[in-house]
PDB file of N, CA and C in Angstrom:
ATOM      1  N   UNK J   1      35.581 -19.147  13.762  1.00 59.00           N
ATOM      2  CA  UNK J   1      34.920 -18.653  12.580  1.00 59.00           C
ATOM      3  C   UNK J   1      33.713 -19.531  12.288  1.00 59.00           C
ATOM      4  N   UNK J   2      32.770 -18.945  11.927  1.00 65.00           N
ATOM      5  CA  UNK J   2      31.284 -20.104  11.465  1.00 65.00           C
ATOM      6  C   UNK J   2      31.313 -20.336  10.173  1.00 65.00           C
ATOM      7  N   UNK J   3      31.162 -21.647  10.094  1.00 66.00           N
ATOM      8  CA  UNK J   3      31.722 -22.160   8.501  1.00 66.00           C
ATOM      9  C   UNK J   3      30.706 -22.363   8.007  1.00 66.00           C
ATOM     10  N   UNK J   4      29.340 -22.228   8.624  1.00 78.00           N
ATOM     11  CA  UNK J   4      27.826 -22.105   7.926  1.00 78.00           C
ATOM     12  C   UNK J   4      28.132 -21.476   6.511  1.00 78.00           C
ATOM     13  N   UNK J   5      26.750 -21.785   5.646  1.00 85.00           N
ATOM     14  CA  UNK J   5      26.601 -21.300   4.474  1.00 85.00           C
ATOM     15  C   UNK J   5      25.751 -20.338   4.550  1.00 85.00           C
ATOM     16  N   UNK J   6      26.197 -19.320   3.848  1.00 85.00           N
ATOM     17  CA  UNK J   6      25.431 -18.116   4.170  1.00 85.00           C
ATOM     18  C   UNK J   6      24.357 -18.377   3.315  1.00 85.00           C
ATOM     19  N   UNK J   7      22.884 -17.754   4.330  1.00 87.00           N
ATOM     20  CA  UNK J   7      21.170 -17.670   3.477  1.00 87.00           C
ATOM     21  C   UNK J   7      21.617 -16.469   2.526  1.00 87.00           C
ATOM     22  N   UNK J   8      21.398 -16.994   1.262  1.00 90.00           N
ATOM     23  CA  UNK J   8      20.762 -15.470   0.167  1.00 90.00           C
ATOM     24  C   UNK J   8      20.036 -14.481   0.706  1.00 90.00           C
ATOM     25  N   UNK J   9      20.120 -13.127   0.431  1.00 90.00           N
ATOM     26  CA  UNK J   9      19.234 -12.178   1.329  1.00 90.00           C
ATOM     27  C   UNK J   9      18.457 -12.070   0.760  1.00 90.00           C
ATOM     28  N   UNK J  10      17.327 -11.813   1.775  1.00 94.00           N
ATOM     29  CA  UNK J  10      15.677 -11.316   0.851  1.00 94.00           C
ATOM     30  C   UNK J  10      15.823 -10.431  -0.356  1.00 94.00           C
ATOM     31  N   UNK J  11      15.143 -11.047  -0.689  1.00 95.00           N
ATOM     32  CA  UNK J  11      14.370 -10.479  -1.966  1.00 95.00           C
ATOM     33  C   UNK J  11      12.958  -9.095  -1.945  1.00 95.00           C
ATOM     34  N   UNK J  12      13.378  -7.843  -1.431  1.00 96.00           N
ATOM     35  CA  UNK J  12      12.838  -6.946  -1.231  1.00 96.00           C
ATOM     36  C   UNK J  12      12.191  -6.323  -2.502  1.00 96.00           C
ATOM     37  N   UNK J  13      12.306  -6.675  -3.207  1.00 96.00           N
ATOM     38  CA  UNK J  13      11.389  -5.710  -4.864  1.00 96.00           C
ATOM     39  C   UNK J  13      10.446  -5.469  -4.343  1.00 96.00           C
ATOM     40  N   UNK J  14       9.299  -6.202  -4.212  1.00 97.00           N
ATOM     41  CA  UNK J  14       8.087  -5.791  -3.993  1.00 97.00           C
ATOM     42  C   UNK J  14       7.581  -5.033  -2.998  1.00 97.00           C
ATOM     43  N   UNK J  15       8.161  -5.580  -2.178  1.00 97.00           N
ATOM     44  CA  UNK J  15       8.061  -4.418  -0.529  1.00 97.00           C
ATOM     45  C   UNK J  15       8.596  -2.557  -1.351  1.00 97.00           C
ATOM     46  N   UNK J  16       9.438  -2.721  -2.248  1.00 97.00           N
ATOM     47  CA  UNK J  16      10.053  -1.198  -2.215  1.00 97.00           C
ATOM     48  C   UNK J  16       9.312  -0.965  -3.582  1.00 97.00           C
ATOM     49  N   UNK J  17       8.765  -1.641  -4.313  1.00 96.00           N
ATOM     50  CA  UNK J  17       7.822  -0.862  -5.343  1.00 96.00           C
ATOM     51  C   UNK J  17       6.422  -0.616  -4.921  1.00 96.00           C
ATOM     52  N   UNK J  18       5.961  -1.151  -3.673  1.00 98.00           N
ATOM     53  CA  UNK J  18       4.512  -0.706  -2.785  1.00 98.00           C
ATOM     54  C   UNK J  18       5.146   0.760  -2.313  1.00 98.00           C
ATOM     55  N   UNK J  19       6.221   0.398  -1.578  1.00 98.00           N
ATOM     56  CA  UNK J  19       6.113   1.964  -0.703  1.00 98.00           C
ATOM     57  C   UNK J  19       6.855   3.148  -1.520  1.00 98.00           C
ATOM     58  N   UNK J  20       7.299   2.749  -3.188  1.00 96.00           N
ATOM     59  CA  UNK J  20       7.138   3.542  -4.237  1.00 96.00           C
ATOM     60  C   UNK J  20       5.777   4.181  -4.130  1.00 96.00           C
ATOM     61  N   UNK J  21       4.899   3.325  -4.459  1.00 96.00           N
ATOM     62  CA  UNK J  21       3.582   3.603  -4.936  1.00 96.00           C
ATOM     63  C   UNK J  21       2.943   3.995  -4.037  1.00 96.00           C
ATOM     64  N   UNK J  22       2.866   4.010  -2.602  1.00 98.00           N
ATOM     65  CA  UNK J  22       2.568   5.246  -1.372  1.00 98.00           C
ATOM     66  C   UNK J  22       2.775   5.870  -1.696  1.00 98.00           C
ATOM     67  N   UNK J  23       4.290   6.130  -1.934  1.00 97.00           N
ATOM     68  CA  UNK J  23       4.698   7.469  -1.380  1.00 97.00           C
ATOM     69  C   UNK J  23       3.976   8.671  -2.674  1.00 97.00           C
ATOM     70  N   UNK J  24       4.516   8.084  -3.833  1.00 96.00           N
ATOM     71  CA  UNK J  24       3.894   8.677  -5.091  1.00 96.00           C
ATOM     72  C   UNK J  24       2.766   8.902  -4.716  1.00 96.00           C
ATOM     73  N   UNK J  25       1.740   8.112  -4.530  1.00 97.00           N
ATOM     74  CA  UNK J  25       0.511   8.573  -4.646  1.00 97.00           C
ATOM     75  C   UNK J  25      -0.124   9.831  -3.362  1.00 97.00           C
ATOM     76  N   UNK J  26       0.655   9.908  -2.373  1.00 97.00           N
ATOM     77  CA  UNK J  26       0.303  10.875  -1.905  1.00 97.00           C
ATOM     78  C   UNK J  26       1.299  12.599  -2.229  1.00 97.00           C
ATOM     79  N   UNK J  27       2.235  11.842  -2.531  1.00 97.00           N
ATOM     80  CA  UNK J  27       3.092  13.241  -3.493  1.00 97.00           C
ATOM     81  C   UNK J  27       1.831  13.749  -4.888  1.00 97.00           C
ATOM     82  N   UNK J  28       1.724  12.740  -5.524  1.00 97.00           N
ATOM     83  CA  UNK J  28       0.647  13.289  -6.419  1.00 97.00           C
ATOM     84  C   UNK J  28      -0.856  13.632  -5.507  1.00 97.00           C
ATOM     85  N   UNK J  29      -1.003  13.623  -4.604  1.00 98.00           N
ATOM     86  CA  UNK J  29      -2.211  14.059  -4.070  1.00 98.00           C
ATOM     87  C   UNK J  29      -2.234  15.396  -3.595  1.00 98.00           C
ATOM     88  N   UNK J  30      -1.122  15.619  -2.719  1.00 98.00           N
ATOM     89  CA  UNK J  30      -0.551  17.087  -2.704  1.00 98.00           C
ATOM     90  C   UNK J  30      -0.189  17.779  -3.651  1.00 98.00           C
ATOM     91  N   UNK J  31       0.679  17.577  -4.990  1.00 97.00           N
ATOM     92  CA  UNK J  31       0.143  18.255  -6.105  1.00 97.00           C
ATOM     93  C   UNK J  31      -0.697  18.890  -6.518  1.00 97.00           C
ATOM     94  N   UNK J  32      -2.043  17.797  -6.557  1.00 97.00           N
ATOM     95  CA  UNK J  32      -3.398  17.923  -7.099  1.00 97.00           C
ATOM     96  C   UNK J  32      -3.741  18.842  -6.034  1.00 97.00           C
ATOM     97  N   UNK J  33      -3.789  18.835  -4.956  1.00 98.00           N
ATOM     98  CA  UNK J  33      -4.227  20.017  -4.129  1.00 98.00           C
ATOM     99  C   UNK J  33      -3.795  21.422  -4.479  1.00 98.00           C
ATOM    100  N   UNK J  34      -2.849  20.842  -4.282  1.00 98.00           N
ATOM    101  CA  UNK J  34      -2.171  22.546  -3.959  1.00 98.00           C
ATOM    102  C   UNK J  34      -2.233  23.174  -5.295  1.00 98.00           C
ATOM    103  N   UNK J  35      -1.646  22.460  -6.564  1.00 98.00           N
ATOM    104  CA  UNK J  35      -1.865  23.142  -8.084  1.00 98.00           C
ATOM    105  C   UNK J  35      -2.495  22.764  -9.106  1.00 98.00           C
ATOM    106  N   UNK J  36      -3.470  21.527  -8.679  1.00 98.00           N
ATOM    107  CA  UNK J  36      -4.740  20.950  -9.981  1.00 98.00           C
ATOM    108  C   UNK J  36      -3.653  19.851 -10.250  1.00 98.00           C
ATOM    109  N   UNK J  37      -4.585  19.302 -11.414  1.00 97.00           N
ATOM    110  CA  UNK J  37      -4.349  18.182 -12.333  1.00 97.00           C
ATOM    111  C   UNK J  37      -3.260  18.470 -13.326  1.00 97.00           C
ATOM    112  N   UNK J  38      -3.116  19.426 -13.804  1.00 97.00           N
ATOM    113  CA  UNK J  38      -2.219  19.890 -14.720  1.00 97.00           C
ATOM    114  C   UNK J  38      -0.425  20.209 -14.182  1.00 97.00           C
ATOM    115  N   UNK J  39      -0.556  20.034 -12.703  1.00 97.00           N
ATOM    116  CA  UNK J  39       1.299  19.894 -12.222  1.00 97.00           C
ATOM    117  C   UNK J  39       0.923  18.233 -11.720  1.00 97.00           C
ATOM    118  N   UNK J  40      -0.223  17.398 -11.736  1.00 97.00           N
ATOM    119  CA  UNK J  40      -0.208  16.248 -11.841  1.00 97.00           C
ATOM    120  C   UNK J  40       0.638  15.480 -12.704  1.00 97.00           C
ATOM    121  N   UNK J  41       0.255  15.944 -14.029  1.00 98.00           N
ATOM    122  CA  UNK J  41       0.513  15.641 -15.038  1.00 98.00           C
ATOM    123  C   UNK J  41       2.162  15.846 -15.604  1.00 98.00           C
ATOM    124  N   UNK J  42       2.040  17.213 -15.056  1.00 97.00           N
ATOM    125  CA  UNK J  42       3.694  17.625 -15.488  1.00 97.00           C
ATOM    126  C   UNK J  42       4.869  16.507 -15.174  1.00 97.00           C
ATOM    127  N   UNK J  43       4.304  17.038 -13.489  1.00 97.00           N
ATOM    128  CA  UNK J  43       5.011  15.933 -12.780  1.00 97.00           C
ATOM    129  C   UNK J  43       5.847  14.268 -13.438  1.00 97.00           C
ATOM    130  N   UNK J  44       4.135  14.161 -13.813  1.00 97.00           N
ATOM    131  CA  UNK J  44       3.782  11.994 -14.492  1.00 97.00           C
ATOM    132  C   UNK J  44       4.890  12.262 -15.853  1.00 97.00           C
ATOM    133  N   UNK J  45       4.758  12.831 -16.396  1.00 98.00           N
ATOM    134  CA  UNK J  45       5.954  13.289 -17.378  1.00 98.00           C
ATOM    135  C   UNK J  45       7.059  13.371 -16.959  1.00 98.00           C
ATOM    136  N   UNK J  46       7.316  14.420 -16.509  1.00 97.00           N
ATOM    137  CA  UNK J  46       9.121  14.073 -15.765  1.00 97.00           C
ATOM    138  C   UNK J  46       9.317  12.779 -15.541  1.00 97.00           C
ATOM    139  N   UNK J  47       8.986  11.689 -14.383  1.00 96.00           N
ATOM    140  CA  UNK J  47       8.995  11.304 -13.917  1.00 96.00           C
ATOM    141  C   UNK J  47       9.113   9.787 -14.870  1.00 96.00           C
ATOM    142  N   UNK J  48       8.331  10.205 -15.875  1.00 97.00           N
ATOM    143  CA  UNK J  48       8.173   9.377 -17.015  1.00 97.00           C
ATOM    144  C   UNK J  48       9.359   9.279 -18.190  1.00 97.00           C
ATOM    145  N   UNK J  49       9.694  10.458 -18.499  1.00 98.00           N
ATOM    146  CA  UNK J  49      10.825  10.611 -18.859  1.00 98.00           C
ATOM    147  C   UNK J  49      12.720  10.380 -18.201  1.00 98.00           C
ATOM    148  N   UNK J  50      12.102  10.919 -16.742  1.00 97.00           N
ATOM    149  CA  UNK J  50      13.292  10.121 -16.102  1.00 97.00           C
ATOM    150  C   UNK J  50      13.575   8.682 -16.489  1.00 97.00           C
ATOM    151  N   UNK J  51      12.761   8.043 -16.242  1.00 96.00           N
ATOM    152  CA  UNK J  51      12.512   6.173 -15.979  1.00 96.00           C
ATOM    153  C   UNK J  51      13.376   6.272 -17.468  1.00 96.00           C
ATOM    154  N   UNK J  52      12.832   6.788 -18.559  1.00 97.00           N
ATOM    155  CA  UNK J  52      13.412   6.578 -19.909  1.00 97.00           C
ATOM    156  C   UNK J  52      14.508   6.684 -20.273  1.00 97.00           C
ATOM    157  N   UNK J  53      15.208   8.253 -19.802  1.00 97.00           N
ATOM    158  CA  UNK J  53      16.694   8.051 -19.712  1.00 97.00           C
ATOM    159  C   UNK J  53      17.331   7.325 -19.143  1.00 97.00           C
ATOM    160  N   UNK J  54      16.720   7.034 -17.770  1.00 95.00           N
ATOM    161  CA  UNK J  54      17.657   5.983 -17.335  1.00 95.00           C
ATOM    162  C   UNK J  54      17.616   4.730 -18.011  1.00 95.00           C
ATOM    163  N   UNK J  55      16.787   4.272 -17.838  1.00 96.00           N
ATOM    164  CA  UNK J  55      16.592   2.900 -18.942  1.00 96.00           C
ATOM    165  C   UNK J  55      17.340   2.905 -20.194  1.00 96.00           C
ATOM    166  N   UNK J  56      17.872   3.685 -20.808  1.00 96.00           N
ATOM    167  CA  UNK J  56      18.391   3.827 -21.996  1.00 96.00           C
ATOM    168  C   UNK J  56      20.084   3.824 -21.799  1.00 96.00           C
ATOM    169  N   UNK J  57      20.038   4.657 -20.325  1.00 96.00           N
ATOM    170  CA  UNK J  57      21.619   4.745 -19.759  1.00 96.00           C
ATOM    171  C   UNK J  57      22.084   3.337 -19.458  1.00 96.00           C
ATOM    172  N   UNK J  58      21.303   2.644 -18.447  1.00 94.00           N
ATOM    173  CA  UNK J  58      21.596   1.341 -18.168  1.00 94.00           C
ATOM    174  C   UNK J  58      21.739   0.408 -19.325  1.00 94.00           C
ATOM    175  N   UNK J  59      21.001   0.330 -20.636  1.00 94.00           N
ATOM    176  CA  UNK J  59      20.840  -0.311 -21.826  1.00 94.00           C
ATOM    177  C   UNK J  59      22.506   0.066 -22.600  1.00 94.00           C
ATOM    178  N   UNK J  60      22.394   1.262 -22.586  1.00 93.00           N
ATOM    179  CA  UNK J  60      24.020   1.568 -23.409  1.00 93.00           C
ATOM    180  C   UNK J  60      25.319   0.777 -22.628  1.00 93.00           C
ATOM    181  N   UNK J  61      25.027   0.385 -21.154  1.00 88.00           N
ATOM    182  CA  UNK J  61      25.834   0.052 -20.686  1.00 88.00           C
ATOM    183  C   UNK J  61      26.360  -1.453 -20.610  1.00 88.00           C
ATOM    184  N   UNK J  62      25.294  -2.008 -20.744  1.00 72.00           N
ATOM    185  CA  UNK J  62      24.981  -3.340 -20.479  1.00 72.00           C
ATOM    186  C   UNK J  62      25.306  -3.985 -21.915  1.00 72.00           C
TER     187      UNK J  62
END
């Protein structure tokens, strides 16, 4: 058995809130193509409102 101390694992946040922000930004680019600024927007709302419920779910819990 290896009686080493195990390394803490990386710390990935930032790596996965960049390729958040790819991916979003070309999801909102195809949007904007295909149906304007206005399912841009819809979209930024949902999306905005998601974050909120959840945030509020995790808060009741904690």
């Amino acid at each position: 058995m290896d009686d080493r101390t195990r390394q803490p694992a990386p710390d990935f946040t930032t790596p996965a809130l960049v390729f958040l922000f790819i991916n979003m930004l070309w999801i909102f680019g195809v949007l904007w193509v295909q149906w304007g600024l206005g399912a841009v927007l819809l979209a930024g709302l949902a999306v905005n409102h998601l974050i909120t419920r959840l945030e509020r779910r995790l808060t009741r819990r904690g």
